[in-house]
Amino acid sequence: MNNILLQSPKRTGKKIRNGAILAIVIAIYIWAFAGMPALEFKDTSKEIVSAIFSGLLHPDWDYVYYPDGEDLLRGLLDTLAIALLGTVIAGLLCVPFSFWAAKNIVRNKGISGAGKFVLSFIRVFPDIIMALLFIKAVGPGSFSGVLALGIGSIGMLGKLFSEDIESIDLGATEALVATGANPIKAIWFAVLPQVLPSYLSFLLYRFEINVRAATILGVIGAGGIGTPLIFALSVRDWERVGIILLGIIIMVAIIDFCSGKIRARLT
């Protein structure tokens, strides 16, 4: 009986606290939406929306391939090339940064911490900001997109790879060092075989992300299928927008499927 009397005030206090939290959340939402401007639809809004959906449902199939000019297939191939080259560059450059940031490889906490800071600093910049910087440096085009994805992907790949290096067993490395092997040979024969499957899986995962990013970077002039997409949007050529979006969806779906199958075999 006493336990029931003791638990009753606790339950009442918990209900009051939950009710107060709910009331505060509701009040915040009411305050946030109260300042929203009223939605105003133009007289032509219905016609524009109808034209957009009509273009998406009736894409411009003639744009798929032009023998003598830019077309959908060339734009998608350009996007794939930008994503692939960017991923290869990042995959090569992230390796020294990963070993630099791994605490079990670099035993000095200050030095390994500096490596982690560098990787975090690179991850601060979104791909689109990196692309804008390289567009100013080297001009618009596919080259700026490759540099943006190649440099921008180092932070993510380096972080994932360094964490994977920190989780490995260093027993084989210590055994090689004890037999007289230098640190480079110890890393090559003892560390790399353990982390290589995860490293390849990270590269494939980043390639999937870079394909989507390369599409967006084209919108600001960094090459790829995004460039004709923004041109089609600017002139309201919804049929061309529809076929470009359809091509992007099919390309991303195929890449995701293939990459998932490969990563499943690596793990």
PDB file of N, CA and C in Angstrom, residues 29 38 67 74 104 131-132 134 140 152 172 184 186 204 208 230 250:
ATOM      1  N   TYR A  29       5.940  25.389 -32.275  1.00  0.00           N
ATOM      2  CA  TYR A  29       5.461  25.186 -33.643  1.00  0.00           C
ATOM      3  C   TYR A  29       4.459  26.277 -34.033  1.00  0.00           C
ATOM      4  N   ALA A  38       1.388  34.290 -46.208  1.00  0.00           N
ATOM      5  CA  ALA A  38       0.303  33.539 -46.839  1.00  0.00           C
ATOM      6  C   ALA A  38       0.703  33.106 -48.251  1.00  0.00           C
ATOM      7  N   PRO A  67      23.850  12.451 -83.130  1.00  0.00           N
ATOM      8  CA  PRO A  67      25.138  12.046 -83.726  1.00  0.00           C
ATOM      9  C   PRO A  67      26.168  13.173 -83.786  1.00  0.00           C
ATOM     10  N   ARG A  74      25.948  11.563 -73.778  1.00  0.00           N
ATOM     11  CA  ARG A  74      27.235  12.222 -73.563  1.00  0.00           C
ATOM     12  C   ARG A  74      27.260  12.934 -72.207  1.00  0.00           C
ATOM     13  N   ASN A 104      46.672   4.240 -33.653  1.00  0.00           N
ATOM     14  CA  ASN A 104      47.500   3.068 -33.399  1.00  0.00           C
ATOM     15  C   ASN A 104      48.719   2.999 -34.317  1.00  0.00           C
ATOM     16  N   ALA A 131      33.410  23.343 -55.485  1.00  0.00           N
ATOM     17  CA  ALA A 131      33.330  23.518 -56.935  1.00  0.00           C
ATOM     18  C   ALA A 131      33.384  24.990 -57.315  1.00  0.00           C
ATOM     19  N   LEU A 132      32.702  25.841 -56.556  1.00  0.00           N
ATOM     20  CA  LEU A 132      32.747  27.275 -56.841  1.00  0.00           C
ATOM     21  C   LEU A 132      34.164  27.827 -56.709  1.00  0.00           C
ATOM     22  N   PHE A 134      36.973  26.127 -57.196  1.00  0.00           N
ATOM     23  CA  PHE A 134      37.782  25.664 -58.312  1.00  0.00           C
ATOM     24  C   PHE A 134      37.331  26.275 -59.635  1.00  0.00           C
ATOM     25  N   PRO A 140      35.166  27.339 -65.473  1.00  0.00           N
ATOM     26  CA  PRO A 140      34.074  26.355 -65.492  1.00  0.00           C
ATOM     27  C   PRO A 140      34.406  25.171 -66.391  1.00  0.00           C
ATOM     28  N   GLY A 152      37.383  17.322 -52.172  1.00  0.00           N
ATOM     29  CA  GLY A 152      36.329  17.302 -51.155  1.00  0.00           C
ATOM     30  C   GLY A 152      36.055  15.939 -50.564  1.00  0.00           C
ATOM     31  N   ALA A 172      50.240  -8.884 -36.145  1.00  0.00           N
ATOM     32  CA  ALA A 172      51.056  -9.266 -37.297  1.00  0.00           C
ATOM     33  C   ALA A 172      52.111  -8.212 -37.597  1.00  0.00           C
ATOM     34  N   ILE A 184      57.573   0.372 -43.286  1.00  0.00           N
ATOM     35  CA  ILE A 184      56.862   0.376 -44.572  1.00  0.00           C
ATOM     36  C   ILE A 184      56.478  -1.049 -44.971  1.00  0.00           C
ATOM     37  N   ALA A 186      56.124  -3.548 -42.942  1.00  0.00           N
ATOM     38  CA  ALA A 186      55.136  -4.031 -41.969  1.00  0.00           C
ATOM     39  C   ALA A 186      53.738  -3.553 -42.340  1.00  0.00           C
ATOM     40  N   LEU A 204      33.699   2.540 -53.239  1.00  0.00           N
ATOM     41  CA  LEU A 204      32.464   2.331 -53.985  1.00  0.00           C
ATOM     42  C   LEU A 204      31.327   3.170 -53.413  1.00  0.00           C
ATOM     43  N   GLU A 208      29.239   6.301 -55.350  1.00  0.00           N
ATOM     44  CA  GLU A 208      27.794   6.504 -55.443  1.00  0.00           C
ATOM     45  C   GLU A 208      27.428   7.946 -55.087  1.00  0.00           C
ATOM     46  N   ILE A 230      20.140  22.631 -66.218  1.00  0.00           N
ATOM     47  CA  ILE A 230      19.827  23.999 -65.812  1.00  0.00           C
ATOM     48  C   ILE A 230      19.453  24.848 -67.014  1.00  0.00           C
ATOM     49  N   ILE A 250      17.803   6.482 -63.910  1.00  0.00           N
ATOM     50  CA  ILE A 250      18.237   5.161 -64.374  1.00  0.00           C
ATOM     51  C   ILE A 250      19.725   4.954 -64.086  1.00  0.00           C
TER      52      ILE A 250
END
